[in-house]
Amino acid sequence: MFTDEYFDKEENSKLMDFLLKFFFEPTEVEMEATKENSEFPEYHYVPDVAEMAEKLKSCLQESEELPRDFTVLFDSGLYKYDTNLIPEAIDLYGQVNLKHEPLTLIPP
């Protein structure tokens, strides 16, 4: 357990010193635990989710009435795929002073 590699990592020699003091001088062992020296963060309390789930509270918010024809709620133009914007894209070539040429491979 106490190899050279183990001692080099994270001040593990303190563990061996503590164990030696504990076994050979049990009356003089001091536990040095301070918040500044501690490697663990402060404890954060977590709410009891199971108990909260059993005590549900209702919501007073009301929603709008839905229309009889629910298809009017869908926006079919949101994800449409067409070529309506191609003429505007070609006109942009002239506005930024570029030639409208087909794409070609660039030789390495």
Short mmCIF file of C-alpha atoms in Angstrom, two decimals:
data_model
loop_
_atom_site.label_atom_id
_atom_site.label_comp_id
_atom_site.label_asym_id
_atom_site.label_seq_id
_atom_site.Cartn_x
_atom_site.Cartn_y
_atom_site.Cartn_z
CA MET A 1 0.00 0.00 0.00
CA PHE A 2 2.76 2.46 0.88
CA THR A 3 4.92 2.50 -2.25
CA ASP A 4 7.06 5.39 -3.47
CA GLU A 5 4.52 6.31 -6.14
CA TYR A 6 1.75 6.39 -3.53
CA PHE A 7 3.68 8.80 -1.31
CA ASP A 8 4.34 11.20 -4.17
CA LYS A 9 0.68 11.62 -4.96
CA GLU A 10 -1.38 14.17 -3.02
CA GLU A 11 0.65 14.19 0.21
CA ASN A 12 -0.18 10.59 1.13
CA SER A 13 2.75 10.51 3.54
CA LYS A 14 0.42 12.23 6.02
CA LEU A 15 -1.72 9.07 6.03
CA MET A 16 1.25 6.91 6.98
CA ASP A 17 2.30 9.38 9.70
CA PHE A 18 -1.21 9.29 11.10
CA LEU A 19 -1.35 5.48 11.11
CA LEU A 20 2.05 5.19 12.77
CA LYS A 21 1.03 7.66 15.46
CA PHE A 22 -2.27 5.85 15.91
CA PHE A 23 -0.71 2.43 16.42
CA PHE A 24 2.40 3.40 18.40
CA GLU A 25 1.26 6.49 20.33
CA PRO A 26 -2.52 6.16 20.76
CA THR A 27 -2.74 8.75 23.55
CA GLU A 28 -1.21 11.59 21.53
CA VAL A 29 -3.14 11.34 18.25
CA GLU A 30 -4.59 14.62 17.08
CA MET A 31 -7.07 14.90 14.27
CA GLU A 32 -6.34 18.11 12.39
CA ALA A 33 -9.57 18.85 10.57
CA THR A 34 -10.19 22.43 9.57
CA LYS A 35 -12.27 23.90 6.80
CA GLU A 36 -9.17 25.45 5.26
CA ASN A 37 -7.29 22.13 5.19
CA SER A 38 -10.27 20.02 4.11
CA GLU A 39 -10.47 18.69 0.55
CA PHE A 40 -14.24 18.19 0.70
CA PRO A 41 -16.66 21.00 -0.08
CA GLU A 42 -19.38 22.04 2.35
CA TYR A 43 -22.42 19.78 2.46
CA HIS A 44 -25.42 20.98 0.47
CA TYR A 45 -28.83 19.76 1.58
CA VAL A 46 -30.96 18.14 -1.13
CA PRO A 47 -34.76 18.34 -0.78
CA ASP A 48 -36.70 15.13 -0.24
CA VAL A 49 -38.11 14.72 -3.75
CA ALA A 50 -40.22 11.67 -2.89
CA GLU A 51 -42.03 13.54 -0.13
CA MET A 52 -42.53 16.60 -2.33
CA ALA A 53 -44.04 14.40 -5.06
CA GLU A 54 -46.66 13.14 -2.62
CA LYS A 55 -47.69 16.69 -1.70
CA LEU A 56 -48.67 18.04 -5.12
CA LYS A 57 -50.12 21.54 -5.36
CA SER A 58 -52.51 22.49 -8.11
CA CYS A 59 -51.84 25.30 -10.55
CA LEU A 60 -54.42 28.05 -11.01
CA GLN A 61 -53.37 28.92 -14.56
CA GLU A 62 -55.96 28.35 -17.27
CA SER A 63 -55.14 27.79 -20.93
CA GLU A 64 -56.83 29.26 -24.00
CA GLU A 65 -59.60 27.34 -25.66
CA LEU A 66 -58.45 25.29 -28.62
CA PRO A 67 -60.14 25.86 -32.01
CA ARG A 68 -62.35 23.13 -33.42
CA ASP A 69 -60.00 22.71 -36.41
CA PHE A 70 -56.72 22.01 -34.65
CA THR A 71 -54.77 21.99 -37.93
CA VAL A 72 -54.71 25.79 -37.92
CA LEU A 73 -52.28 25.56 -34.99
CA PHE A 74 -49.57 24.02 -37.20
CA ASP A 75 -47.26 26.36 -39.15
CA SER A 76 -46.48 24.51 -42.37
CA GLY A 77 -44.22 27.31 -43.66
CA LEU A 78 -41.77 26.94 -40.81
CA TYR A 79 -39.87 23.96 -42.23
CA LYS A 80 -40.78 24.15 -45.91
CA TYR A 81 -38.28 23.20 -48.59
CA ASP A 82 -38.56 25.12 -51.86
CA THR A 83 -36.59 27.29 -54.28
CA ASN A 84 -38.28 30.65 -53.72
CA LEU A 85 -35.11 32.33 -52.40
CA ILE A 86 -32.77 31.34 -55.27
CA PRO A 87 -33.40 34.53 -57.35
CA GLU A 88 -32.63 36.71 -54.32
CA ALA A 89 -29.40 34.75 -53.68
CA ILE A 90 -28.27 35.24 -57.29
CA ASP A 91 -28.98 38.99 -57.04
CA LEU A 92 -26.68 39.14 -53.99
CA TYR A 93 -23.70 38.22 -56.19
CA GLY A 94 -24.12 41.54 -58.01
CA GLN A 95 -24.54 43.50 -54.79
CA VAL A 96 -21.23 42.22 -53.37
CA ASN A 97 -19.44 42.45 -56.76
CA LEU A 98 -18.73 38.73 -57.25
CA LYS A 99 -18.96 36.70 -60.44
CA HIS A 100 -21.68 34.07 -60.48
CA GLU A 101 -19.69 30.94 -61.39
CA PRO A 102 -20.29 27.26 -60.63
CA LEU A 103 -18.15 25.81 -57.86
CA THR A 104 -14.98 23.99 -58.87
CA LEU A 105 -12.28 22.05 -57.09
CA ILE A 106 -9.26 23.97 -55.89
CA PRO A 107 -6.05 22.21 -56.94
CA PRO A 108 -3.76 21.39 -54.03
#
